[in-house]
Coordinates of C-alpha atoms and ligand atoms in Angstrom, one line a residue:
M1495 CA 9.5 -2.1 -33.2
R1496 CA 12.5 -3.0 -35.4
V1497 CA 14.1 0.2 -37.2
K1498 CA 17.8 0.9 -38.0
N1499 CA 19.3 3.3 -35.8
I1500 CA 19.2 7.0 -36.9
K1501 CA 22.9 8.3 -36.1
D1502 CA 22.6 11.0 -33.1
A1503 CA 18.8 10.7 -33.1
D1504 CA 19.1 12.2 -29.3
I1505 CA 20.9 15.1 -30.9
K1506 CA 18.5 15.6 -33.8
L1507 CA 15.3 15.4 -31.4
L1508 CA 16.5 18.7 -30.0
E1509 CA 15.5 20.7 -33.2
Y1510 CA 11.9 20.0 -32.2
K1511 CA 11.6 21.9 -29.0
D1512 CA 7.9 22.6 -29.6
Y1513 CA 7.0 19.0 -29.0
Y1514 CA 10.2 17.3 -27.7
L1515 CA 11.1 17.6 -23.9
E1516 CA 14.8 16.9 -23.0
K1517 CA 15.4 14.4 -20.4
S1518 CA 14.6 16.4 -17.3
N1519 CA 12.8 16.2 -14.3
E1520 CA 11.8 20.0 -14.4
Y1521 CA 8.3 18.9 -15.5
K1522 CA 7.5 16.6 -12.6
G1523 CA 4.2 18.1 -10.8
K1524 CA 4.4 20.9 -13.4
W1525 CA 2.7 19.5 -16.3
K1526 CA -0.5 21.5 -16.1
E1527 CA 1.5 24.7 -16.3
L1528 CA 3.4 23.5 -19.5
F1529 CA 0.2 22.7 -21.3
K1530 CA -1.1 26.1 -20.0
N1531 CA -4.6 24.8 -19.1
N1532 CA -6.3 22.6 -16.7
N1533 CA -7.1 19.7 -19.2
P1534 CA -6.6 16.2 -18.0
I1535 CA -3.3 14.8 -19.1
H1536 CA -3.2 11.2 -21.2
L1537 CA 0.0 8.9 -21.3
E1538 CA 0.8 6.7 -24.0
I1539 CA 3.6 4.4 -22.7
G1540 CA 5.9 3.1 -25.8
M1541 CA 4.2 5.3 -28.2
G1542 CA 5.9 4.0 -31.1
K1543 CA 5.9 6.4 -34.2
G1544 CA 3.2 8.2 -32.7
K1545 CA 0.2 7.5 -34.9
F1546 CA -2.3 7.1 -32.1
L1547 CA -1.1 10.2 -30.2
K1548 CA -1.2 12.3 -33.0
E1549 CA -4.6 11.1 -34.2
S1550 CA -6.3 11.4 -30.5
A1551 CA -4.7 14.8 -29.9
K1552 CA -6.2 16.0 -33.2
L1553 CA -9.5 14.8 -32.2
N1554 CA -9.6 15.6 -28.6
P1555 CA -8.4 19.3 -28.1
N1556 CA -9.5 19.3 -24.6
I1557 CA -7.3 16.5 -23.6
N1558 CA -3.2 17.1 -23.1
Y1559 CA -1.2 14.1 -24.5
I1560 CA 2.2 12.8 -23.3
G1561 CA 4.0 10.1 -25.1
I1562 CA 6.9 8.3 -23.8
E1563 CA 9.1 6.2 -26.0
K1564 CA 12.6 4.6 -25.0
S1565 CA 14.0 4.5 -28.4
S1566 CA 15.3 7.9 -29.8
T1567 CA 15.4 6.9 -33.3
I1568 CA 11.6 6.1 -33.2
L1569 CA 11.0 9.0 -31.2
L1570 CA 12.6 10.9 -33.7
K1571 CA 10.3 9.6 -36.5
A1572 CA 7.2 10.4 -34.2
V1573 CA 8.4 13.9 -33.4
R1574 CA 9.1 14.7 -37.2
M1575 CA 5.5 13.8 -38.2
I1576 CA 3.9 15.3 -35.1
S1577 CA 5.8 18.6 -35.7
E1578 CA 4.0 19.1 -39.0
T1579 CA 0.5 19.1 -37.3
K1580 CA 1.0 22.5 -35.2
L1581 CA -1.1 20.9 -32.4
K1582 CA -0.7 22.4 -28.8
N1583 CA -1.6 19.6 -26.9
I1584 CA 1.3 17.0 -27.2
Y1585 CA 4.8 16.6 -25.8
L1586 CA 7.4 13.7 -26.0
L1587 CA 9.7 12.2 -23.7
N1588 CA 12.7 9.7 -24.6
I1589 CA 12.6 8.1 -21.2
D1590 CA 12.0 4.4 -20.1
A1591 CA 8.8 3.6 -18.3
S1592 CA 10.7 2.3 -15.3
N1593 CA 11.8 5.8 -14.5
L1594 CA 8.3 7.4 -14.6
L1595 CA 8.2 8.3 -10.9
D1596 CA 11.0 10.8 -12.1
Y1597 CA 8.9 12.6 -14.4
F1598 CA 5.3 12.5 -13.1
A1599 CA 4.1 13.4 -9.5
S1600 CA 1.2 11.8 -7.7
S1601 CA -2.3 12.0 -9.2
E1602 CA -1.0 14.0 -12.3
I1603 CA -2.3 11.7 -14.9
A1604 CA -5.8 10.7 -16.0
H1605 CA -5.2 7.9 -18.3
I1606 CA -2.6 5.7 -19.3
Y1607 CA -2.3 3.6 -23.0
L1608 CA -0.4 0.7 -23.0
N1609 CA -0.6 -0.3 -26.8
F1610 CA 1.1 -3.3 -27.8
S1611 CA 4.1 -1.4 -26.2
D1612 CA 5.3 -4.5 -23.9
P1613 CA 8.4 -6.3 -25.3
W1614 CA 8.3 -9.1 -22.8
P1615 CA 5.7 -11.6 -23.6
K1616 CA 7.9 -14.5 -22.0
D1617 CA 6.9 -15.8 -18.5
R1618 CA 10.7 -15.8 -17.3
H1619 CA 10.7 -12.0 -18.1
A1620 CA 7.5 -11.2 -16.0
K1621 CA 9.2 -9.1 -13.8
R1622 CA 10.1 -6.6 -16.6
R1623 CA 6.6 -6.5 -18.2
L1624 CA 5.0 -3.2 -18.1
T1625 CA 2.0 -4.6 -16.1
A1626 CA 4.4 -6.6 -13.6
P1627 CA 3.5 -5.4 -10.0
S1628 CA 6.4 -2.8 -9.8
F1629 CA 5.3 -1.1 -12.9
L1630 CA 1.8 -1.1 -11.7
R1631 CA 2.6 0.7 -8.2
K1632 CA 4.1 3.5 -10.3
Y1633 CA 0.7 3.7 -12.2
Q1634 CA -1.2 3.8 -8.9
D1635 CA 0.8 6.7 -7.6
I1636 CA 0.7 8.9 -11.1
L1637 CA -2.8 8.4 -11.9
V1638 CA -5.6 10.3 -10.4
N1639 CA -8.2 8.6 -8.5
N1640 CA -10.5 6.8 -10.9
G1641 CA -7.8 7.2 -13.4
V1642 CA -7.8 4.8 -16.1
I1643 CA -5.4 2.2 -17.9
E1644 CA -6.2 1.0 -21.4
I1645 CA -4.2 -2.1 -22.6
K1646 CA -3.9 -3.6 -26.2
T1647 CA -2.0 -6.7 -27.1
D1648 CA -1.6 -9.7 -29.5
N1649 CA -0.6 -11.8 -26.8
E1650 CA -2.7 -13.9 -24.9
N1651 CA -0.2 -14.9 -22.3
L1652 CA 0.5 -11.3 -21.4
F1653 CA -3.2 -10.4 -21.4
N1654 CA -3.8 -13.3 -18.8
Y1655 CA -1.0 -12.1 -16.6
S1656 CA -1.8 -8.6 -16.6
L1657 CA -5.6 -9.5 -15.5
E1658 CA -4.0 -11.1 -12.7
T1659 CA -1.6 -8.7 -11.7
L1660 CA -3.9 -5.5 -12.3
E1661 CA -6.4 -7.2 -9.9
E1662 CA -4.0 -7.9 -7.3
A1663 CA -2.9 -4.6 -7.4
K1664 CA -6.5 -3.2 -6.5
F1665 CA -7.4 -1.9 -10.2
L1666 CA -11.0 -2.4 -10.9
I1667 CA -11.5 -4.3 -14.3
K1668 CA -14.2 -2.6 -16.2
E1669 CA -13.7 -4.4 -19.5
Q1670 CA -11.8 -7.2 -21.1
S1671 CA -11.8 -8.5 -24.7
S1672 CA -10.1 -11.1 -26.7
N1673 CA -11.4 -9.8 -29.9
F1674 CA -11.6 -6.1 -29.6
D1675 CA -12.1 -3.8 -32.4
S1676 CA -11.2 -0.1 -32.0
K1677 CA -13.2 1.1 -35.1
K1678 CA -16.4 -0.4 -33.8
R1679 CA -15.8 1.8 -30.6
N1680 CA -14.7 5.0 -32.3
I1681 CA -11.3 4.9 -30.6
V1682 CA -8.3 5.5 -32.6
E1683 CA -6.4 2.4 -34.1
T1684 CA -3.0 2.1 -33.2
E1685 CA -0.1 1.3 -36.0
Y1686 CA 0.5 -1.9 -34.3
E1687 CA -3.2 -2.6 -34.2
Q1688 CA -3.7 -2.1 -37.8
K1689 CA -0.8 -4.5 -38.7
F1690 CA -2.0 -7.3 -36.2
K1691 CA -5.7 -6.7 -37.9
E1692 CA -4.4 -7.1 -41.6
S1693 CA -2.7 -10.7 -40.5
N1694 CA -5.9 -11.5 -38.9
K1695 CA -4.6 -11.6 -35.5
A1696 CA -7.0 -11.5 -32.2
I1697 CA -6.6 -7.9 -30.4
Y1698 CA -6.7 -8.5 -26.4
Y1699 CA -8.0 -5.4 -24.4
I1700 CA -8.3 -4.7 -21.0
K1701 CA -9.4 -1.3 -19.2
V1702 CA -9.0 -0.8 -15.5
V1703 CA -9.8 2.1 -13.0
K1704 CA -7.8 2.9 -10.1
M1705 CA -10.0 2.7 -7.2
T1706 CA -10.2 5.6 -4.7
A1707 CA -8.5 5.3 -1.7
K1708 CA -11.8 5.4 0.1
K1709 CA -12.8 2.3 -1.7
R1710 CA -9.5 0.4 -1.7
M1711 CA -9.3 0.9 2.1
K1712 CA -12.9 0.0 2.8
L1713 CA -11.8 -3.1 4.9
Y1714 CA -9.8 -0.8 6.9
E1715 CA -12.4 1.8 7.3
D1716 CA -14.7 -0.8 8.7
L1717 CA -12.2 -2.1 11.2
A1718 CA -10.9 1.2 12.4
N1719 CA -14.5 2.0 13.3
L1720 CA -14.8 -0.7 15.5
H1721 CA -14.6 -0.4 19.2
G1722 CA -11.8 -2.5 20.6
P1723 CA -9.3 -1.2 23.4
S1724 CA -6.7 -3.9 24.9
G1725 CA -9.1 -6.2 27.1
D1726 CA -12.4 -5.5 25.2
E1727 CA -11.7 -6.2 21.6
G1728 CA -15.0 -8.6 20.9
Q1729 CA -16.3 -6.3 18.1
V1730 CA -13.3 -6.9 16.2
R1731 CA -12.6 -10.6 17.1
D1732 CA -16.4 -11.0 15.8
Y1733 CA -15.7 -9.3 12.4
L1734 CA -12.3 -11.3 12.0
L1735 CA -13.8 -14.6 12.9
K1736 CA -16.4 -14.2 10.3
A1737 CA -14.0 -13.0 7.8
Y1738 CA -11.3 -16.0 8.5
R1739 CA -13.9 -18.6 8.5
A1740 CA -14.8 -18.1 4.9
E1741 CA -11.6 -18.6 3.7
A1742 CA -9.3 -20.9 6.3
D1743 CA -8.7 -24.6 6.4
E1744 CA -8.8 -24.2 10.1
I1745 CA -9.4 -21.4 12.8
L1746 CA -7.1 -21.2 15.6
R1747 CA -7.9 -19.3 18.9
D1748 CA -5.8 -18.6 21.9
G1749 CA -7.3 -18.5 25.5
L1750 CA -7.1 -14.9 25.7
G1751 CA -8.9 -13.9 22.4
S1752 CA -6.7 -13.9 20.0
V1753 CA -7.8 -15.6 16.5
F1754 CA -6.4 -16.6 13.3
G1755 CA -7.0 -18.4 10.1
M1756 CA -4.7 -21.4 8.8
K1757 CA -3.9 -22.3 5.2
K1758 CA -2.2 -25.4 5.3
G1759 CA 1.1 -25.9 3.5
K1760 CA 3.0 -29.0 2.3
E1761 CA 3.9 -31.7 5.0
G1762 CA 7.6 -30.5 6.4
E1763 CA 7.4 -27.0 4.9
P1764 CA 7.7 -23.7 7.6
V1765 CA 5.1 -22.2 9.4
I1766 CA 4.6 -18.4 8.8
M1767 CA 2.5 -16.8 11.5
I1768 CA 1.3 -13.1 10.5
A1769 CA -0.1 -11.0 12.9
G1770 CA -1.6 -7.7 13.4
H1771 CA -2.9 -6.7 16.9
M1772 CA -6.5 -6.0 17.1
D1773 CA -6.6 -3.7 20.2
E1774 CA -6.1 0.0 20.2
V1775 CA -5.4 2.3 23.0
G1776 CA -8.2 3.8 24.8
G1777 CA -9.3 4.4 28.3
M1778 CA -11.2 2.6 31.1
V1779 CA -13.8 4.1 33.5
T1780 CA -12.8 4.3 37.2
R1781 CA -15.2 6.3 39.1
L1782 CA -18.6 8.1 38.8
Q1783 CA -18.2 11.6 40.5
E1784 CA -21.3 13.0 42.3
N1785 CA -21.3 15.8 40.0
G1786 CA -21.9 13.6 37.1
F1787 CA -18.6 13.6 35.7
V1788 CA -16.6 10.4 34.8
K1789 CA -13.0 9.6 36.1
F1790 CA -10.9 7.2 33.8
I1791 CA -7.3 5.8 33.3
N1792 CA -5.4 5.0 30.1
I1793 CA -5.6 1.7 28.5
G1794 CA -2.2 1.5 26.7
G1795 CA 0.0 4.5 26.3
V1796 CA -1.7 7.8 25.7
V1797 CA -0.1 11.2 26.9
P1798 CA -2.6 13.2 29.0
H1799 CA -2.6 16.2 26.7
V1800 CA -4.0 13.9 23.6
W1801 CA -7.1 13.3 25.7
V1802 CA -7.7 16.9 26.5
S1803 CA -11.0 18.3 24.8
Q1804 CA -11.5 14.9 22.6
N1805 CA -14.8 13.6 22.0
V1806 CA -14.9 9.9 23.3
V1807 CA -17.6 7.2 23.3
I1808 CA -17.8 5.0 26.5
Q1809 CA -19.0 1.4 25.5
T1810 CA -21.5 0.4 28.5
A1811 CA -23.8 -2.5 29.0
K1812 CA -26.6 -0.2 27.7
G1813 CA -24.9 1.0 24.5
K1814 CA -22.7 3.8 23.7
V1815 CA -22.9 7.1 25.3
K1816 CA -20.7 10.1 23.8
G1817 CA -18.8 12.6 26.0
V1818 CA -16.1 15.0 25.8
V1819 CA -13.0 15.1 28.0
G1820 CA -13.7 18.6 29.8
S1821 CA -10.5 21.0 29.3
V1822 CA -9.9 24.5 30.9
P1823 CA -10.5 27.5 28.6
P1824 CA -7.8 30.3 28.6
H1825 CA -10.4 32.6 30.4
M1826 CA -9.9 30.5 33.3
G1827 CA -6.1 30.6 33.2
A1828 CA -5.5 27.3 31.7
A1829 CA -1.7 26.6 32.1
G1830 CA 1.0 23.9 33.3
E1831 CA 1.1 20.4 33.0
I1832 CA -1.6 18.1 32.3
T1833 CA -2.1 14.8 34.2
M1834 CA -4.2 12.0 33.9
E1835 CA -5.7 12.5 37.5
S1836 CA -6.9 16.3 36.5
L1837 CA -9.0 14.8 33.5
F1838 CA -12.6 14.0 33.6
I1839 CA -15.1 12.9 31.0
D1840 CA -18.2 14.9 30.5
V1841 CA -21.2 13.1 29.1
G1842 CA -23.6 15.8 29.9
A1843 CA -24.9 14.1 33.2
E1844 CA -26.0 16.4 36.1
S1845 CA -25.5 13.8 38.8
K1846 CA -24.1 10.3 39.4
K1847 CA -27.8 9.0 39.4
D1848 CA -27.8 10.3 35.9
L1849 CA -24.6 8.3 35.2
E1850 CA -26.0 5.2 36.7
K1851 CA -29.1 5.6 34.4
Y1852 CA -26.9 5.7 31.3
G1853 CA -25.7 2.5 32.3
I1854 CA -22.3 3.8 33.0
K1855 CA -20.1 1.5 35.5
P1856 CA -16.4 1.3 36.7
G1857 CA -14.7 -1.1 34.2
D1858 CA -16.4 0.2 31.1
F1859 CA -14.1 0.6 28.3
L1860 CA -13.9 4.0 26.2
T1861 CA -12.2 4.9 22.9
F1862 CA -11.4 8.2 21.0
E1863 CA -14.7 9.2 18.9
N1864 CA -13.6 8.0 15.4
D1865 CA -12.6 10.4 12.5
Y1866 CA -11.8 8.3 9.6
Y1867 CA -11.4 10.4 6.4
V1868 CA -9.3 10.9 3.2
T1869 CA -7.4 13.9 3.1
K1870 CA -7.4 16.3 0.1
N1871 CA -4.3 14.3 -0.9
K1872 CA -6.2 11.2 -1.5
N1873 CA -3.7 9.1 -0.4
R1874 CA -3.3 10.0 3.2
I1875 CA -6.0 8.9 5.4
V1876 CA -7.0 9.7 9.0
S1877 CA -8.1 7.4 11.7
K1878 CA -8.6 6.8 15.4
A1879 CA -7.2 3.3 15.3
W1880 CA -4.6 2.9 12.5
D1881 CA -2.6 1.4 15.1
N1882 CA -3.5 -1.5 14.9
R1883 CA -6.4 -2.1 12.7
F1884 CA -3.8 -1.6 9.8
G1885 CA -2.0 -4.7 10.6
T1886 CA -5.4 -6.7 11.3
G1887 CA -6.6 -5.7 8.0
M1888 CA -3.3 -6.4 6.3
A1889 CA -3.0 -9.9 7.6
L1890 CA -6.6 -10.6 6.7
E1891 CA -5.9 -8.7 3.1
V1892 CA -2.9 -11.2 2.7
F1893 CA -4.6 -14.3 3.8
R1894 CA -7.2 -13.7 0.9
E1895 CA -4.5 -13.2 -1.3
L1896 CA -3.1 -16.8 -0.5
K1897 CA -5.1 -18.5 -3.3
N1898 CA -3.5 -16.6 -5.9
I1899 CA -0.1 -17.2 -5.0
E1900 CA 2.4 -20.3 -5.3
H1901 CA 4.3 -21.2 -2.3
P1902 CA 4.9 -24.5 -0.1
N1903 CA 4.4 -22.8 3.5
T1904 CA 1.7 -23.3 6.2
V1905 CA 0.3 -19.5 6.6
I1906 CA -1.5 -18.7 9.6
C1907 CA -2.7 -14.8 9.3
G1908 CA -4.7 -13.2 12.2
A1909 CA -4.9 -10.7 15.2
T1910 CA -3.5 -10.9 18.7
V1911 CA -5.2 -8.8 21.7
Q1912 CA -3.8 -6.8 24.2
E1913 CA -0.5 -5.5 22.5
E1914 CA -1.0 -2.1 23.7
V1915 CA -0.7 -3.2 27.3
G1916 CA 2.1 -5.9 27.2
L1917 CA 2.1 -7.9 24.1
R1918 CA -0.2 -10.4 26.2
G1919 CA -2.0 -11.9 23.2
A1920 CA 1.3 -12.5 21.1
K1921 CA 2.7 -14.2 23.9
T1922 CA -0.2 -17.0 24.3
S1923 CA -0.6 -17.2 20.6
S1924 CA 2.8 -17.5 19.5
Q1925 CA 3.4 -20.1 22.1
M1926 CA 0.4 -22.1 20.8
V1927 CA 1.4 -21.8 17.0
K1928 CA 5.4 -22.0 17.4
P1929 CA 6.0 -20.7 14.0
D1930 CA 9.3 -20.9 12.0
L1931 CA 8.8 -17.2 11.0
F1932 CA 6.5 -14.4 13.0
I1933 CA 5.9 -11.4 11.1
A1934 CA 4.3 -8.6 13.0
I1935 CA 2.5 -6.0 11.0
D1936 CA 2.0 -2.6 12.7
V1937 CA 2.2 0.9 12.7
S1938 CA 5.2 2.9 13.5
P1939 CA 5.7 6.5 14.4
V1940 CA 7.8 8.1 11.6
G1941 CA 9.6 11.2 12.4
D1942 CA 8.8 13.3 9.5
A1943 CA 6.1 15.7 11.2
T1944 CA 6.9 15.3 14.9
P1945 CA 10.7 14.5 15.3
G1946 CA 11.5 12.3 18.6
P1947 CA 14.1 13.2 20.8
G1948 CA 17.6 12.7 18.9
D1949 CA 17.4 10.6 15.6
S1950 CA 14.2 9.9 14.3
F1951 CA 13.2 7.6 11.3
G1952 CA 10.9 7.4 8.2
K1953 CA 8.4 9.5 6.4
L1954 CA 5.0 8.8 4.8
N1955 CA 5.3 7.7 1.3
G1956 CA 8.8 6.4 1.9
G1957 CA 7.9 2.5 1.7
F1958 CA 7.5 -0.2 4.1
L1959 CA 9.6 0.1 7.5
I1960 CA 12.5 -2.6 8.0
R1961 CA 12.5 -2.2 11.9
F1962 CA 16.2 -3.3 12.4
Y1963 CA 16.3 -2.4 16.1
D1964 CA 13.9 -2.1 19.0
P1965 CA 14.4 -2.6 22.6
G1966 CA 12.4 -5.7 22.8
N1967 CA 13.7 -7.0 19.3
I1968 CA 16.9 -7.0 17.5
M1969 CA 16.2 -8.0 13.7
N1970 CA 18.3 -11.0 13.0
P1971 CA 21.1 -9.6 10.3
K1972 CA 20.7 -12.3 7.9
M1973 CA 16.7 -11.8 8.2
L1974 CA 17.5 -8.1 7.5
E1975 CA 19.7 -9.2 4.5
Y1976 CA 16.7 -11.4 3.1
V1977 CA 14.0 -8.9 3.6
E1978 CA 15.9 -5.9 1.9
G1979 CA 17.1 -8.3 -1.0
L1980 CA 13.3 -9.1 -1.7
A1981 CA 12.4 -5.5 -1.5
K1982 CA 15.2 -4.6 -4.2
K1983 CA 14.4 -7.5 -6.3
H1984 CA 10.9 -6.6 -6.7
K1985 CA 11.3 -2.8 -6.6
I1986 CA 9.4 -2.3 -3.3
D1987 CA 10.1 1.0 -1.5
Y1988 CA 11.6 0.4 1.9
Q1989 CA 13.2 2.5 4.7
F1990 CA 15.3 1.5 7.8
F1991 CA 13.4 2.5 11.1
L1992 CA 14.6 2.2 14.7
S1993 CA 11.8 2.2 17.4
K1994 CA 12.1 2.9 21.2
G1995 CA 8.7 0.9 21.5
G1996 CA 8.1 -2.6 20.9
T1997 CA 5.8 -5.0 18.6
D1998 CA 4.3 -8.5 19.0
A1999 CA 7.8 -9.5 17.4
A2000 CA 9.5 -8.9 20.7
I2001 CA 7.4 -11.6 22.5
A2002 CA 6.9 -13.9 19.5
Q2003 CA 10.6 -14.6 19.2
Y2004 CA 10.5 -16.7 22.5
A2005 CA 8.0 -19.1 20.6
G2006 CA 9.3 -22.6 20.7
S2007 CA 13.2 -22.9 21.6
G2008 CA 13.1 -19.2 19.9
C2009 CA 12.0 -18.1 16.1
F2010 CA 12.5 -15.5 13.4
S2011 CA 10.6 -12.7 14.6
I2012 CA 10.4 -9.3 12.5
T2013 CA 8.2 -6.5 12.4
I2014 CA 7.2 -5.1 8.8
G2015 CA 6.2 -1.6 9.7
L2016 CA 3.5 1.0 8.1
P2017 CA 4.6 4.7 8.6
G2018 CA 2.3 6.2 10.7
R2019 CA 2.0 10.0 12.3
Y2020 CA 0.6 10.9 15.4
I2021 CA -0.2 7.5 16.8
H2022 CA -1.7 6.8 20.0
S2023 CA -4.1 9.6 19.5
N2024 CA -7.4 10.1 17.7
T2025 CA -5.7 11.5 14.6
S2026 CA -3.1 9.1 13.4
M2027 CA -2.5 9.5 9.5
I2028 CA -1.0 6.9 7.2
D2029 CA -0.5 6.7 3.4
V2030 CA -1.9 4.1 1.1
R2031 CA 1.1 4.0 -1.0
D2032 CA 3.0 2.6 1.9
V2033 CA 0.0 0.2 2.4
E2034 CA 0.7 -1.2 -1.2
A2035 CA 4.4 -1.6 -0.1
V2036 CA 3.8 -3.5 3.1
K2037 CA 1.6 -5.8 1.3
A2038 CA 4.1 -6.3 -1.8
I2039 CA 6.7 -7.4 0.7
V2040 CA 4.9 -9.5 2.9
L2041 CA 3.5 -11.8 -0.3
E2042 CA 6.9 -11.8 -1.7
I2043 CA 8.3 -13.2 1.6
I2044 CA 5.7 -15.8 1.5
K2045 CA 6.0 -16.9 -2.0
D2046 CA 10.0 -17.1 -1.6
F2047 CA 10.0 -18.9 1.8
S2048 CA 10.3 -22.7 2.1
K2049 CA 12.2 -25.1 4.2
E2050 CA 15.6 -24.7 2.1
R2051 CA 15.3 -20.7 2.7
L2052 CA 14.5 -21.5 6.5
L2053 CA 17.7 -23.5 6.6
E2054 CA 19.7 -21.1 4.5
L2055 CA 18.9 -18.1 6.9
K2056 CA 19.6 -20.4 9.7
Q2057 CA 22.9 -21.3 8.6
W2058 CA 25.0 -18.5 9.9
K2059 CA 23.8 -19.4 13.4
Y2060 CA 25.4 -22.8 13.3
I2061 CA 28.1 -21.2 11.5
S2062 CA 29.1 -19.0 14.2
L2063 CA 28.4 -21.6 16.8
A2064 CA 30.6 -23.9 15.2
K2065 CA 33.3 -20.9 15.1
I2066 CA 33.0 -20.9 18.6
K2067 CA 33.2 -24.4 19.5
Q2068 CA 36.7 -24.5 17.3
K2069 CA 38.3 -22.2 19.7
Ligands
SAH872 N1 2.0 1.9 -29.2 C1 2.7 1.9 -30.4 C2 3.9 1.2 -30.8 C3 3.9 -0.1 -30.2 S1 5.6 -0.9 -30.8 C4 1.5 1.2 -31.6 O1 0.4 0.5 -30.9 O2 1.7 1.0 -32.8 C5 6.1 -0.6 -28.7 C6 7.1 0.4 -28.6 O3 7.3 0.5 -27.0 C7 8.3 0.3 -29.1 O4 8.6 1.5 -29.7 C8 9.5 0.3 -27.9 O5 10.5 1.0 -28.0 C9 8.6 0.9 -26.7 N2 8.8 0.7 -25.5 C10 9.0 -0.6 -24.9 N3 9.3 -0.8 -23.7 C11 9.3 0.3 -23.3 C12 9.7 1.2 -21.8 N4 9.8 0.4 -21.0 N5 9.8 2.3 -22.0 C13 9.4 3.4 -23.0 N6 9.1 2.7 -24.1 C14 9.0 1.5 -24.1

């Protein structure tokens, strides 16, 4: 919108206190209080002179409207007009859309309009477009579940671009049109829309809905519900084989049970291997007692007190048997340290004979009874096996996305076995593949709820984790700089993370003569228990950075990243 700048427009705006809100983030999370009601809030980004907002607010007194506009001159024109209306359901902000998260909290907005607001129709400015992935992540955050975005533009190129980015960001496309007519639909026409129609220009229109976390994360729910402690990953493997076979040029399997799909890249270009581990922590039946109780050991690292009074499922040859890990009630003086030796599973049997009848045998595997649910927060989800059905699902999600991105690399995505008992599948499968870059995708315990000894790192909804150090793997400094640089460039949230544990990256670094091996982490709380919690917004950050790495990677990039090693080697030789 080309208009002559009005002198001191930002100061003149201050006269309109009933409608204009000075730049301030004091409204974040408090918009309902400001409007003094619980009505849904609709946001127009790049509202221009405010025709659409004003008429919509008049028509729909039960909807609250907020307009944002980056030009103070244009906003002044809007506020002058709107102040004549005495409407009570409108506020205006003089801000740029890139700062949305400073002004709006999670799930505060029901509806976003992008009406001809995008000033960046050219491809080379794609990152600045209001439908670029970094903007869509912000809309995802501030929108309620099932929240709507409506986009109108006169630009076909921008329309096609937006359809792609919206789909990639997991918005559900409800409607798209290349000859939209608001009048026919009883929707308020915007000022630009009128202009374009008068000059016979086609109006492009897209309507999308934010998927609920439940729906967006369905793949992960399915995976987390499967039984798959280390050494008994068959159910997960079958699921993955079917999924990868539908997409892959080739399936790769190691001798321990790890499975991967491969998409071939160009000759001579790098091989990127991306893996979650398909196993979860659990237990194994060791002894059937005469009194009908079942003794068991840990598979993977579970602290004994986590088991107490949990529901568990034993997977027998005859099917599932549910039981509970017995605890001592306070009436009987429960106290002191809990050891694995003192724990047992009560499946309701009255004798060893009963147990045998149910099909329970030493060597049977057991897991926690699953409890996958989306919390009231809507972004946070609890499950028994985020570690690491998350990485398993993300590797698959990334693999499915490969057809939509451009890059020269061979990409091998899949899942290893037996990570929790010593990175066993990663050893065999990385030796099989000998990648140039290995990316372990795993959940790491952040310290925002249960701080560990000393320093703790990370929080939920802080972005993906750059794991710069763990006892088994030190992130190559050049690689760290590279990943951080990509995150900054593409505005993906990230956090530095130090861990006292290890991931598959620790063993994959030995593949061939040694390779770049990193972990991209998802923040998780309470892992290695029945009740770990993650945040969907961090899931999006993990996905975004992994895709950006693939898109950016090439033999030139690999050489560049390796360069510092040669340089330091050369320096040593000079001495
Ligand atoms: N929505 C109105 C105006 C369209 S003109 C209509 O349909 O008639 C586009 C407006 O978007 C301009 O006033 C421009 O200043 C504003 N705009 C562009 N990018 C913006 C951004 N990043 N944040 C806020 N406003 C923006």
